[in-house]
Short mmCIF file of C-alpha atoms in Angstrom, two decimals:
data_model
loop_
_atom_site.label_atom_id
_atom_site.label_comp_id
_atom_site.label_asym_id
_atom_site.label_seq_id
_atom_site.Cartn_x
_atom_site.Cartn_y
_atom_site.Cartn_z
CA UNK D 1 -168.50 -8.65 -23.14
CA UNK D 2 -166.14 -8.91 -25.97
CA UNK D 3 -163.65 -10.87 -26.78
CA UNK D 4 -161.16 -10.64 -29.20
CA UNK D 5 -158.19 -13.58 -29.55
CA UNK D 6 -156.02 -15.24 -31.78
CA UNK D 7 -155.44 -19.01 -32.50
CA UNK D 8 -151.46 -18.83 -32.40
CA UNK D 9 -149.43 -16.54 -30.44
CA UNK D 10 -146.74 -16.18 -32.95
CA UNK D 11 -146.28 -17.59 -36.31
CA UNK D 12 -142.66 -17.53 -38.06
CA UNK D 13 -143.21 -17.96 -42.32
CA UNK D 14 -140.61 -18.06 -44.92
CA UNK D 15 -139.67 -14.88 -46.94
CA UNK D 16 -141.68 -15.24 -50.26
CA UNK D 17 -144.29 -17.63 -48.13
CA UNK D 18 -147.83 -16.43 -47.41
CA UNK D 19 -148.82 -16.32 -43.80
CA UNK D 20 -152.68 -16.66 -42.64
CA UNK D 21 -153.26 -15.02 -38.97
CA UNK D 22 -156.14 -16.04 -37.29
CA UNK D 23 -158.76 -14.32 -34.88
CA UNK D 24 -161.79 -14.76 -33.05
CA UNK D 25 -164.37 -12.71 -31.58
CA UNK D 26 -167.91 -13.79 -28.92
CA UNK D 27 -170.17 -11.03 -30.31
CA UNK D 28 -171.87 -11.25 -33.08
CA UNK D 29 -172.86 -7.75 -32.75
CA UNK D 30 -169.23 -6.61 -34.21
CA UNK D 31 -170.40 -5.12 -37.60
CA UNK D 32 -166.91 -4.04 -38.70
CA UNK D 33 -163.09 -5.27 -37.89
CA UNK D 34 -159.90 -4.04 -38.61
CA UNK D 35 -156.66 -4.91 -39.05
CA UNK D 36 -153.70 -3.43 -37.14
CA UNK D 37 -150.12 -3.94 -37.92
CA UNK D 38 -147.08 -2.95 -34.83
CA UNK D 39 -143.48 -2.77 -36.05
CA UNK D 40 -141.18 -2.97 -33.20
CA UNK D 41 -141.04 0.02 -30.89
CA UNK D 42 -143.54 2.23 -33.01
CA UNK D 43 -148.00 2.53 -33.20
CA UNK D 44 -150.06 0.15 -34.41
CA UNK D 45 -150.64 1.19 -37.90
CA UNK D 46 -153.61 1.01 -40.31
CA UNK D 47 -153.79 -2.53 -43.01
CA UNK D 48 -157.63 -3.52 -44.05
CA UNK D 49 -161.17 -3.42 -42.43
CA UNK D 50 -163.89 -5.61 -43.18
CA UNK D 51 -167.77 -4.92 -42.74
CA UNK D 52 -169.47 -8.50 -41.04
CA UNK D 53 -172.08 -7.46 -44.23
CA UNK D 54 -168.80 -8.78 -46.78
CA UNK D 55 -166.79 -12.46 -46.33
CA UNK D 56 -163.95 -10.81 -48.41
CA UNK D 57 -161.43 -7.66 -48.70
CA UNK D 58 -158.37 -7.34 -50.51
CA UNK D 59 -155.88 -4.94 -50.79
CA UNK D 60 -152.12 -4.92 -51.63
CA UNK D 61 -150.87 -7.87 -50.62
CA UNK D 62 -153.22 -8.09 -47.91
CA UNK D 63 -156.58 -10.06 -47.68
CA UNK D 64 -159.20 -10.78 -44.93
CA UNK D 65 -161.54 -13.34 -44.84
CA UNK D 66 -164.88 -13.04 -42.10
CA UNK D 67 -166.73 -16.23 -42.01
CA UNK D 68 -169.83 -14.98 -39.31
CA UNK D 69 -171.32 -18.81 -38.49
CA UNK D 70 -168.01 -18.74 -36.81
CA UNK D 71 -167.01 -15.64 -35.81
CA UNK D 72 -163.17 -16.04 -36.79
CA UNK D 73 -160.94 -14.02 -38.95
CA UNK D 74 -158.21 -14.71 -40.79
CA UNK D 75 -155.62 -12.09 -42.14
CA UNK D 76 -153.58 -13.83 -45.24
CA UNK D 77 -150.50 -11.79 -46.47
CA UNK D 78 -148.89 -12.62 -50.26
CA UNK D 79 -145.79 -13.50 -50.90
CA UNK D 80 -144.23 -11.84 -47.29
CA UNK D 81 -141.34 -9.97 -47.29
CA UNK D 82 -139.14 -8.94 -43.86
CA UNK D 83 -141.16 -6.10 -43.74
CA UNK D 84 -143.96 -7.72 -42.84
CA UNK D 85 -142.74 -8.94 -39.70
CA UNK D 86 -144.76 -6.99 -37.00
CA UNK D 87 -147.55 -8.06 -34.11
CA UNK D 88 -150.64 -8.04 -35.78
CA UNK D 89 -153.81 -6.98 -34.12
CA UNK D 90 -157.69 -7.50 -35.10
CA UNK D 91 -160.28 -5.11 -33.35
CA UNK D 92 -163.67 -4.98 -33.84
CA UNK D 93 -164.21 -1.74 -34.95
CA UNK D 94 -166.77 -0.51 -32.54
CA UNK D 95 -165.28 -1.17 -29.90
CA UNK D 96 -161.87 -0.34 -28.68
CA UNK D 97 -160.16 -3.19 -26.81
CA UNK D 98 -158.03 -4.94 -29.06
CA UNK D 99 -156.89 -9.02 -28.09
CA UNK D 100 -153.07 -10.04 -27.26
CA UNK D 101 -151.68 -9.81 -31.19
CA UNK D 102 -150.31 -12.52 -33.21
CA UNK D 103 -146.87 -12.70 -33.54
CA UNK D 104 -145.02 -12.69 -37.54
CA UNK D 105 -141.48 -13.25 -38.19
CA UNK D 106 -140.42 -13.48 -41.42
CA UNK D 107 -137.11 -15.81 -41.93
CA UNK D 108 -134.84 -14.89 -44.36
CA UNK E 1 -149.00 17.50 -41.21
CA UNK E 2 -147.72 15.33 -37.98
CA UNK E 3 -150.44 14.26 -37.19
CA UNK E 4 -150.29 12.40 -33.51
CA UNK E 5 -147.68 14.03 -31.13
CA UNK E 6 -146.61 12.52 -27.43
CA UNK E 7 -144.69 14.15 -25.44
CA UNK E 8 -142.27 12.48 -24.07
CA UNK E 9 -140.63 10.11 -25.46
CA UNK E 10 -139.30 8.83 -22.38
CA UNK E 11 -139.70 8.83 -19.04
CA UNK E 12 -138.87 6.93 -16.16
CA UNK E 13 -140.15 8.48 -12.38
CA UNK E 14 -140.38 7.98 -8.62
CA UNK E 15 -143.36 5.77 -6.38
CA UNK E 16 -145.75 8.63 -6.11
CA UNK E 17 -144.89 10.92 -8.49
CA UNK E 18 -147.12 13.00 -10.23
CA UNK E 19 -146.63 13.63 -14.26
CA UNK E 20 -148.91 14.73 -17.05
CA UNK E 21 -148.19 12.70 -20.38
CA UNK E 22 -149.12 14.94 -23.69
CA UNK E 23 -151.07 13.88 -27.03
CA UNK E 24 -151.68 16.76 -29.68
CA UNK E 25 -152.64 16.34 -32.55
CA UNK E 26 -153.09 18.13 -35.92
CA UNK E 27 -155.64 16.83 -38.14
CA UNK E 28 -158.69 18.07 -36.35
CA UNK E 29 -160.46 14.37 -35.38
CA UNK E 30 -163.20 14.86 -32.28
CA UNK E 31 -162.50 11.62 -30.68
CA UNK E 32 -158.73 11.02 -28.98
CA UNK E 33 -158.22 7.99 -27.45
CA UNK E 34 -155.20 6.74 -24.49
CA UNK E 35 -154.29 2.55 -24.62
CA UNK E 36 -151.50 1.10 -22.17
CA UNK E 37 -149.56 -1.40 -23.47
CA UNK E 38 -147.75 -3.24 -21.38
CA UNK E 39 -144.88 -5.85 -22.37
CA UNK E 40 -146.03 -8.58 -24.63
CA UNK E 41 -149.79 -7.52 -24.03
CA UNK E 42 -152.75 -6.05 -27.01
CA UNK E 43 -153.71 -2.55 -25.37
CA UNK E 44 -155.63 -2.02 -22.94
CA UNK E 45 -158.15 1.41 -23.24
CA UNK E 46 -157.21 4.10 -20.46
CA UNK E 47 -159.79 7.11 -21.71
CA UNK E 48 -161.38 8.39 -24.94
CA UNK E 49 -163.05 11.06 -25.65
CA UNK E 50 -165.64 12.34 -28.60
CA UNK E 51 -165.31 16.23 -28.51
CA UNK E 52 -163.88 18.92 -27.46
CA UNK E 53 -165.11 19.05 -23.05
CA UNK E 54 -165.56 15.71 -23.13
CA UNK E 55 -164.35 12.72 -20.85
CA UNK E 56 -164.73 8.86 -20.88
CA UNK E 57 -163.48 6.11 -19.08
CA UNK E 58 -162.38 3.08 -20.71
CA UNK E 59 -161.97 -0.04 -19.36
CA UNK E 60 -158.42 0.78 -17.07
CA UNK E 61 -159.06 4.20 -15.77
CA UNK E 62 -157.81 4.10 -12.89
CA UNK E 63 -154.82 5.95 -11.31
CA UNK E 64 -155.31 8.12 -14.11
CA UNK E 65 -157.07 11.61 -15.29
CA UNK E 66 -158.07 13.09 -18.63
CA UNK E 67 -158.80 16.46 -19.85
CA UNK E 68 -159.81 17.94 -23.15
CA UNK E 69 -160.21 21.33 -23.28
CA UNK E 70 -159.67 21.79 -27.22
CA UNK E 71 -159.97 19.70 -30.52
CA UNK E 72 -156.09 19.52 -30.47
CA UNK E 73 -154.93 18.36 -27.19
CA UNK E 74 -155.69 15.54 -24.96
CA UNK E 75 -153.49 15.11 -21.61
CA UNK E 76 -153.06 12.08 -19.20
CA UNK E 77 -152.38 12.91 -15.56
CA UNK E 78 -151.00 10.55 -12.87
CA UNK E 79 -151.51 11.95 -9.76
CA UNK E 80 -149.87 8.96 -7.41
CA UNK E 81 -147.48 6.84 -9.27
CA UNK E 82 -147.02 2.66 -8.79
CA UNK E 83 -145.06 0.22 -10.16
CA UNK E 84 -148.14 -0.81 -12.32
CA UNK E 85 -148.20 1.61 -14.54
CA UNK E 86 -144.79 0.49 -15.92
CA UNK E 87 -145.84 0.24 -19.64
CA UNK E 88 -145.94 2.15 -22.69
CA UNK E 89 -148.45 4.48 -23.53
CA UNK E 90 -150.24 5.42 -27.13
CA UNK E 91 -152.20 8.21 -28.50
CA UNK E 92 -154.83 7.45 -30.84
CA UNK E 93 -157.03 9.74 -32.14
CA UNK E 94 -160.42 8.50 -35.24
CA UNK E 95 -162.54 10.99 -37.00
CA UNK E 96 -166.05 10.42 -37.52
CA UNK E 97 -167.10 8.47 -39.55
CA UNK E 98 -164.24 5.97 -39.85
CA UNK E 99 -163.17 3.28 -37.05
CA UNK E 100 -159.97 4.04 -38.54
CA UNK E 101 -157.30 4.86 -35.22
CA UNK E 102 -154.21 6.23 -36.44
CA UNK E 103 -151.76 6.11 -33.30
CA UNK E 104 -148.70 8.33 -31.47
CA UNK E 105 -145.04 7.34 -31.32
CA UNK E 106 -145.64 6.41 -27.58
CA UNK E 107 -144.06 7.38 -24.04
CA UNK E 108 -142.77 4.39 -22.63
CA UNK E 109 -143.26 5.18 -18.77
CA UNK E 110 -141.70 3.16 -16.51
CA UNK E 111 -142.23 3.52 -12.78
CA UNK E 112 -139.31 1.96 -9.64
#
């Protein structure tokens, strides 16, 4: 079955620094991945997605990297801001399971 | 355009009581989902629907029922509430051709 997990449950980053959040998956058949952000007391919110035929995709201040060889995803957030503090999940697009997530805390 | 609306926001139930969590969308998306999220944990899929009249079980359906008589509404029913159902419940929608899900604000349920 699908296994989507995060390497680190918590991550603290100084405001203005870059952050990297990691995600591992086990199902090689996954062809689409999404990153969600969940702020305290709110529902998850879409950030960025990537197809399995891509290695990298960039958005506004965010970049997702996909390494199919080691079945690993990462979400890079540039110049972190206080509003980036949240839990971040990766999810395989065609399935409906989410890992525990990584809690990112931005230190002022 | 409210997107996804969930009611109530909070509810406390006694063991054995029943209730319906409401989810309504105004985006005309075919796909609707119910998730639960326990404290400090990820989301688990309870039930989902690919369109009006069609529902299917997710990862943790026991103790719940759903119906989808219209595109807009996807209520989640708890018949005999148990403490293990204490959780935050999220409804989400998705349009055909996209994997992006839009989530409602959630319902926080406590069963004591």
